[in-house]
XYZ file of C-alpha atoms in Angstrom:
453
model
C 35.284 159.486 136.302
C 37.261 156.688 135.457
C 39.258 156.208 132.462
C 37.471 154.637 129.095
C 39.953 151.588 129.307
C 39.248 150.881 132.989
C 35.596 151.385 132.665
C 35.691 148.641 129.503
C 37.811 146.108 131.122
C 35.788 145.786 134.336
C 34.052 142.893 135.388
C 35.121 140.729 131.727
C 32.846 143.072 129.818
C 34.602 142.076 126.653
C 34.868 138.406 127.471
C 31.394 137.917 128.280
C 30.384 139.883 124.860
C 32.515 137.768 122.953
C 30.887 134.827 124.530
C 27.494 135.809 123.999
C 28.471 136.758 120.249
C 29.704 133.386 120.041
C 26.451 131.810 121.472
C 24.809 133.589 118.657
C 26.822 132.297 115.893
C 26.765 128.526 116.490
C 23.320 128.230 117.929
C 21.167 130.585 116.868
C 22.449 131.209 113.156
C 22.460 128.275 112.119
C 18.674 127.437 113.336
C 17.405 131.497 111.489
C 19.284 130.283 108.643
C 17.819 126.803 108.406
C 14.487 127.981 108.188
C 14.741 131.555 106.396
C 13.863 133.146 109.532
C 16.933 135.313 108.493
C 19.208 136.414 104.936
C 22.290 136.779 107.128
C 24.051 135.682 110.164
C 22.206 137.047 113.575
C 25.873 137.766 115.160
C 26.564 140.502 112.452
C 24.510 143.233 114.014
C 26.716 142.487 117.466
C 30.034 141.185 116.358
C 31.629 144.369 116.178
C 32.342 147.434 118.984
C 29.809 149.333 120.473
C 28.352 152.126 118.346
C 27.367 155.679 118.586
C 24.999 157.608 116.295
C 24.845 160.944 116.201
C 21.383 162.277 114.319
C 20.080 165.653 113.621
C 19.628 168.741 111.493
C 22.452 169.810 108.987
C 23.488 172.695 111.051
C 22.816 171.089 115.227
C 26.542 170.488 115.425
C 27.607 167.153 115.199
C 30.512 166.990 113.622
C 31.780 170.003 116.473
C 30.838 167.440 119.591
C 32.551 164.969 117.582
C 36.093 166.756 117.380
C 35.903 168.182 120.737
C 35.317 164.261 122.038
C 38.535 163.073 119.865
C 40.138 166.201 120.551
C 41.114 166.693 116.639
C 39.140 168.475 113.851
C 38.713 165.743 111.954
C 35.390 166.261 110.919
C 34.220 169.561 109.115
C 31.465 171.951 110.338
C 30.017 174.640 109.764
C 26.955 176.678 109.244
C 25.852 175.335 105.920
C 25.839 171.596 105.128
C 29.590 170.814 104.935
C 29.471 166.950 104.571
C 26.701 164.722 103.020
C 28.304 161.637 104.211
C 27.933 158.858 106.855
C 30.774 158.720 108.507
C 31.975 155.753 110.528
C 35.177 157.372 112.567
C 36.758 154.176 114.699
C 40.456 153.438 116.313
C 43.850 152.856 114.476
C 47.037 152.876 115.921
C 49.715 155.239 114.562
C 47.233 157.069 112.604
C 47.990 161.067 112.426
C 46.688 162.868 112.240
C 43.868 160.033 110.546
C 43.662 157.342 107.726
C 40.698 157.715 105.825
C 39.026 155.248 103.022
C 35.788 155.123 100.751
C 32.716 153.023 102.191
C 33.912 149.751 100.212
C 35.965 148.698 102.402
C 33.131 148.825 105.246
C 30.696 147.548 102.815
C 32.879 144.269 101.635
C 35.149 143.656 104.854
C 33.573 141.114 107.034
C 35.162 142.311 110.331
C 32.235 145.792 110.021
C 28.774 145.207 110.261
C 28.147 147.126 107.484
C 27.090 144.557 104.722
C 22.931 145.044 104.686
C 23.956 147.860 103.373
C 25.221 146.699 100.003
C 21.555 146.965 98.914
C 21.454 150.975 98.946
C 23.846 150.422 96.029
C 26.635 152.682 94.112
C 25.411 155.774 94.910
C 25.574 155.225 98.973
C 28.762 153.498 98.414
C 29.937 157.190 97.546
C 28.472 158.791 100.697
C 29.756 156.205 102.918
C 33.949 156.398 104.663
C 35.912 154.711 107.066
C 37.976 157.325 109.665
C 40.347 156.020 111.559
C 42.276 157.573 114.477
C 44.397 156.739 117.683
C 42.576 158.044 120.171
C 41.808 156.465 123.710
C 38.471 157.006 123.206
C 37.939 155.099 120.118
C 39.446 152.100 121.624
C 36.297 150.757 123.127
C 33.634 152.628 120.802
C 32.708 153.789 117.092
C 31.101 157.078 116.356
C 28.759 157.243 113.184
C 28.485 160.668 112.006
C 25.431 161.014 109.607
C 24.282 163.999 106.879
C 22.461 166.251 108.247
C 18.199 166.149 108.278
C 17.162 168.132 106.146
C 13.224 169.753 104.912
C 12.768 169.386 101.008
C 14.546 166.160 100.054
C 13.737 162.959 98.332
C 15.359 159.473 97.931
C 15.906 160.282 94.431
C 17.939 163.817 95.516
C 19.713 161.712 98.210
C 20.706 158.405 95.398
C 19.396 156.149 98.082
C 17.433 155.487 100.881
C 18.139 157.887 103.692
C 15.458 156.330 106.107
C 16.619 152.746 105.611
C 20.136 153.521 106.197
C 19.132 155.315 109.304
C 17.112 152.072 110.397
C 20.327 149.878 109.506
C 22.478 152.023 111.508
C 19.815 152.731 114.185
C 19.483 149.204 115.010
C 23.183 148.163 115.875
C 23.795 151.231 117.941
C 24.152 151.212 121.432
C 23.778 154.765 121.735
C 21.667 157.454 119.486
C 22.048 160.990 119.969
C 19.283 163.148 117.918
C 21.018 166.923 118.211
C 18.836 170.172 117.307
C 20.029 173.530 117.038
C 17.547 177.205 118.209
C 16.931 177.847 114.852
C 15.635 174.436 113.484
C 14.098 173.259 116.954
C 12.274 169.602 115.065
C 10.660 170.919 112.176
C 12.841 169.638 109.448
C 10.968 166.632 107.576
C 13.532 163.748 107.512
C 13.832 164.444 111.041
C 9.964 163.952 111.938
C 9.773 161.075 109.613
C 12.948 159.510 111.709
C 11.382 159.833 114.947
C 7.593 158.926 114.454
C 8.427 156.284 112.031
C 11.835 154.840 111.492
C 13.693 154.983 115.436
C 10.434 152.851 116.777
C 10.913 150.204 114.860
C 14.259 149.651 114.795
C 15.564 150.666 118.424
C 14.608 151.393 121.834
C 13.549 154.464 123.561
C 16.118 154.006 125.968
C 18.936 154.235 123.441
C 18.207 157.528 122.526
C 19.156 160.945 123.660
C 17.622 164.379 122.716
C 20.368 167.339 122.858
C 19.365 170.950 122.439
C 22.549 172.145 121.677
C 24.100 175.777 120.694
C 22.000 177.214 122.804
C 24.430 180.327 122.852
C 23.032 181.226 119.762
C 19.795 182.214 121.738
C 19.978 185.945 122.060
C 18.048 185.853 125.309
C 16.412 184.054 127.991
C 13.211 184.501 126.603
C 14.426 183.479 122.703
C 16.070 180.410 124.719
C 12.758 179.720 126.758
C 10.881 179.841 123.426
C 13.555 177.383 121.295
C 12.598 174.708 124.350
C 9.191 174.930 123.995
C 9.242 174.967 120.344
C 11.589 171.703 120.872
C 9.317 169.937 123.206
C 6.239 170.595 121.461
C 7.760 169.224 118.277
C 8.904 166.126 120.331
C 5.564 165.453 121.654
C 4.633 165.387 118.351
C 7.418 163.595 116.941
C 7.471 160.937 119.190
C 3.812 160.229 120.247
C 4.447 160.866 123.582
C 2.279 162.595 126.377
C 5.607 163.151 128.298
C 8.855 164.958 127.442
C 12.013 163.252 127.202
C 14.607 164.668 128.828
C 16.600 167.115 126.672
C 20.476 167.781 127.164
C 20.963 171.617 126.596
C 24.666 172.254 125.640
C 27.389 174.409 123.492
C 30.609 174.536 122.386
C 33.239 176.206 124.675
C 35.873 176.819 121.946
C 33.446 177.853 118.971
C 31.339 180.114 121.258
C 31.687 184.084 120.145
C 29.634 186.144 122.247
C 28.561 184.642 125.489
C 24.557 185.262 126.049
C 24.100 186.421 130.104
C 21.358 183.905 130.488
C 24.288 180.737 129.724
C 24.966 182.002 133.583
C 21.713 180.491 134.449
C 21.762 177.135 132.881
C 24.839 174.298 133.033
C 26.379 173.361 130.394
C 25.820 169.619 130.058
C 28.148 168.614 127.011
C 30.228 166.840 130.179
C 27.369 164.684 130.884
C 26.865 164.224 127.101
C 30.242 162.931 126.736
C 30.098 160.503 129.470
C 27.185 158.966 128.388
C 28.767 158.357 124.970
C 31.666 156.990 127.159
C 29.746 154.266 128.878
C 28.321 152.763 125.422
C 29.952 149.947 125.939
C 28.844 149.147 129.284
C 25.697 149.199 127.526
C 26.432 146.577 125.235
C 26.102 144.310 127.529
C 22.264 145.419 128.163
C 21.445 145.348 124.623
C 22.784 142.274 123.468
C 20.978 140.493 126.324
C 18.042 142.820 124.906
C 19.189 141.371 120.793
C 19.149 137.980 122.163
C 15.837 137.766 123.953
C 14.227 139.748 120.969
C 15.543 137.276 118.325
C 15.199 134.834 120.447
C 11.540 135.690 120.816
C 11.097 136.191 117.610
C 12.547 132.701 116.333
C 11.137 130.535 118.945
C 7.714 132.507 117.437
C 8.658 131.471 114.168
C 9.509 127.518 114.856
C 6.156 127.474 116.951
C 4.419 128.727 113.980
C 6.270 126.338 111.571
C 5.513 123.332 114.263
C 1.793 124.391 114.493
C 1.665 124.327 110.615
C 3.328 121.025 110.338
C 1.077 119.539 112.915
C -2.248 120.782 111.133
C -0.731 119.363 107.898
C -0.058 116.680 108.991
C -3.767 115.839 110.849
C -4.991 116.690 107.244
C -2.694 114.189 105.798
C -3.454 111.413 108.567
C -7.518 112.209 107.604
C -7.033 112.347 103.555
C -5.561 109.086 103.873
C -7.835 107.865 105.981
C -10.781 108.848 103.872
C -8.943 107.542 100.640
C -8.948 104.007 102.556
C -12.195 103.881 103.684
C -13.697 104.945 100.008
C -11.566 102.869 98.839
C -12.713 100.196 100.492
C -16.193 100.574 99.952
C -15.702 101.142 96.277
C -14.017 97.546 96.141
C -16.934 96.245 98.594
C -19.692 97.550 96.379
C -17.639 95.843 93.331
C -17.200 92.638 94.960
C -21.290 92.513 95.548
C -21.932 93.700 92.341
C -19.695 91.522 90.288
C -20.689 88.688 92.501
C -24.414 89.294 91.593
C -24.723 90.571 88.737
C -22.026 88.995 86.352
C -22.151 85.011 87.718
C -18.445 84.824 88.451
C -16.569 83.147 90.741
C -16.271 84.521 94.301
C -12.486 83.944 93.745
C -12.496 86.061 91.025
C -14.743 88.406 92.358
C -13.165 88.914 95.264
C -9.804 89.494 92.566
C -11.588 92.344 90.873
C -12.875 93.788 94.002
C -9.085 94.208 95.385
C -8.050 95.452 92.151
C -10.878 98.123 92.089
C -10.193 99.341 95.659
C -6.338 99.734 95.222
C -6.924 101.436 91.566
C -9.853 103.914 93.735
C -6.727 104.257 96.287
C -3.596 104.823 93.466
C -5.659 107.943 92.195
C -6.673 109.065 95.727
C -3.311 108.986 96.756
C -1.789 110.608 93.686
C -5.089 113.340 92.352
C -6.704 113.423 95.525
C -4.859 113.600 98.479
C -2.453 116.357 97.356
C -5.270 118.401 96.225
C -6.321 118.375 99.489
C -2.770 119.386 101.052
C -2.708 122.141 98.551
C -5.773 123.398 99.195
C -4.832 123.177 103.160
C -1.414 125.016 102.345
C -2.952 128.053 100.105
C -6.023 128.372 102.772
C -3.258 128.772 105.749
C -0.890 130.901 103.981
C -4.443 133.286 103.868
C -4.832 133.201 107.364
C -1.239 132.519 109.135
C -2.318 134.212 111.834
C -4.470 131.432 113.588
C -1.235 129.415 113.333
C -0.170 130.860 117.125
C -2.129 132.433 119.535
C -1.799 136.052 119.548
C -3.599 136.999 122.988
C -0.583 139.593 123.816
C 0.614 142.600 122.672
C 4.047 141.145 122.736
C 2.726 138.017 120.455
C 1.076 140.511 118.508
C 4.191 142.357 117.755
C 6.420 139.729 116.951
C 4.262 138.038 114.748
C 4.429 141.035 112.755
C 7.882 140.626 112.199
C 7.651 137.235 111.472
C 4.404 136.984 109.331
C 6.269 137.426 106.194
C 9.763 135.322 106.666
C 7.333 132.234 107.871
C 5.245 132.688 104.793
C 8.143 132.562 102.517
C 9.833 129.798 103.826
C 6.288 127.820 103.895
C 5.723 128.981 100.307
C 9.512 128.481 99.300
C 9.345 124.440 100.977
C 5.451 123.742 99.224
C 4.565 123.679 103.149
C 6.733 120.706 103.751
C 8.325 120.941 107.477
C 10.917 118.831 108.721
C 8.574 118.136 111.918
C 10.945 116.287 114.243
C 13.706 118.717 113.584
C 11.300 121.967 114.066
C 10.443 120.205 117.654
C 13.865 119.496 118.559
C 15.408 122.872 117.616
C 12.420 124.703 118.563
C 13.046 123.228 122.955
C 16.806 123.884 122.393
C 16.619 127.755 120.751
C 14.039 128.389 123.848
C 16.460 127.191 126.668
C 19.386 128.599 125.289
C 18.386 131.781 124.748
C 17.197 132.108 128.399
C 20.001 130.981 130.063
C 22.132 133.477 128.046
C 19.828 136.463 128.661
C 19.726 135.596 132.377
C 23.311 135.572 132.437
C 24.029 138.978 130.475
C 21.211 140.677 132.634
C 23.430 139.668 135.403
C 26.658 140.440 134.627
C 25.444 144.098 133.537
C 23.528 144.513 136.543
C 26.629 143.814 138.725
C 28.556 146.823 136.649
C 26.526 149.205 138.199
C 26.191 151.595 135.328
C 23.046 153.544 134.852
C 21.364 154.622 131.711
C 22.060 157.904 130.440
């Protein structure tokens, strides 16, 4: 296998990132941000180094795979929980044996992608470091080590929101490994809830591999044979799926004590393991044409809905106008007549009076009237935003979803005015640039060669 440097260099895979992180930044931030479609740039999910998260049960050794991949213990294991921390373990020259510092510095620097989580407050703050360490490996990735799932705990045990953070760090990760161990095979609570309900929406399937590990600490073949069936029933479950997803079944070599006979039968695949974590940033280049075409889905959504919106408003405008003129009108018409018959004036004067009544009839259209109407228009499509776009495919279906509430905001936030002409314009340009950039990353990281894990 080649080395992580040479596998990282090939083929520009760092200039084309940058690139496409660039393409980000100065055309499609500045369109989210225009129109609230988001809080924060788009590029700071992807500006930073490919990321590995490591998942699972207190005790399904993490923190072991992680030192035997760095080749130093520098994180702590053992049976019971040793670490209730997220970890975030990345390079640093001249480091030994490590520098380590408290989660502020992730939290405030702007080079990390760390800032959505300023909102989990103080008390993550505490449970959140920085490790840094020269080692080749760490030159080209970042490994997230996470507490460990565990059965009877709530947010207010924790001081913040476990799940979120998960879903924060879930969705910038190139890689997810979920780790069990024999003797807490999926049943652990924070773990179901992870897999049925937060991993789906923030991540791909793809992204995510399923490790039995320890398996030494099966006594048997048949205690082994009943841990994996335990595990993939509990998957099934987990994930909603009718099929299995593969499972990586692996141990340490160095912290193994007593070596089962059975181990003779199955292989050892913490090799393969490690090599997928290797080529993480190969698939960078896969998910950030992935990031793009899913913002860029979900914006070009967005402007359509804003540009549907400001076309209907502005057809109800056109027609409250239209309808102020024409009473208008007829209100000075009828005054004209009636004047003209029933009061013997002049037909100059009249006619004056006539004018004056029809442009009075208009003023208070125009000013009582007329935005009554709009605001009537505006509350009824706030109500039902979802006839705004047509929603015919599941893929329409699910982006609205995400959408639904920014575009109601920003519609609420603006009184429903929409700067038409600029939603049109930036709506064509967001479409064809995030197309050609898509097509181009597909491209590039088909040409690498590198399959999924």
């Amino acid at each position: 296998m080649k080395e992580p440097d040479e596998i990282y260099s090939s083929v520009s895979v760092e200039e084309l990132r940058r690139e496409l992180v660039t393409m980000v930044e100065s055309e499609l931030t500045p369109v989210a941000l225009r129109y609230g479609f988001a809080t924060e740039p788009l590029e700071d999910k992807i500006k930073w180094r490919p990321l590995v998260l490591l998942l699972g049960n207190y005790s399904s050794g993490k923190s072991t795979l992680i030192n035997e991949l760095l080749g130093v213990n520098i994180q702590q294991t053992g049976q019971a929980p040793t670490d209730d921390s997220f970890t975030v373990i990345t390079y640093k020259e001249k480091s030994d044996p490590w520098d380590e510092r408290d989660g502020m510095v992730l939290l405030n620097d702007a080079r990390y992608p760390f800032s959505h989580l300023k909102k989990q407050g103080q008390r993550f703050a505490a449970h959140f470091r920085l490790k840094q360490l020269e080692s080749p490996i760490l030159k080209n990735l970042a490994l997230i080590d996470t507490p460990g799932m565990l059965d009877s705990v709530t947010e207010k045990d924790r001081g913040y929101n476990y799940q979120e953070v998960i879903a924060e760090l879930a969705s910038i990760a190139d890689l997810i490994l979920v780790l069990f161990d024999p003797h807490k095979a999926g049943t652990v609570r924070e773990t179901y809830q992870s897999l049925r309900q937060t991993l789906p929406r923030v991540t791909f399937e793809d992204r995510m591999l399923f490790v039995l590990n320890r398996i030494d600490e099966c006594s048997n073949l048949h205690d082994f044979m009943r841990v994996y069936g335990t595990l993939c029933w509990n998957l099934s479950q987990m994930t909603g799926r009718k099929d299995i997803p593969p499972i990586y079944l692996t141990h340490s070599e160095t912290e193994m004590r007593n070596k089962p006979n059975f181990l003779d039968l199955l292989k050892n695949q913490r090799s393969e393991l490690k090599d997928a974590i290797l080529r993480a940033p190969k698939y960078r280049l896969d998910h950030l044409a992935t990031y793009i075409e899913t913002q860029g889905e979900q914006l070009t959504h967005y402007l359509e809905g804003i540009k549907a919106y400001g076309l209907r408003r502005q057809l109800v405008q056109v027609k409250s106008i239209a309808v102020g003129i024409v009473v208008a009108l007829v209100i000075g018409a009828v005054s004209y007549w009636g004047l003209g018959q029933g009061v013997a004036l002049s037909a100059d004067l009249s006619m004056g009076l006539g004018i004056l009544a029809a442009l009075g009839v208009l003023a208070i259209w125009l000013l009582f009237i007329a935005p009554w109407v709009l605001d009537s228009f505006h509350r009824n499509m706030l109500r039902t935003a979802k006839t705004l776009t047509p929603l015919t495919r599941q893929n329409r279906q699910e982006t609205w979803e995400q959408i639904e509430g920014p575009l109601a905001s920003y519609l609420e936030g603006n009184k429903g005015r929409v700067p038409l002409r600029a939603v049109k314009r930036d709506f064509k340009q967001v479409r064809s640039i995030v197309s050609a950039a898509a097509k181009r990353a597909r491209e590039r990281s088909a040409s690498l060669g590198i399959p999924k894990p």
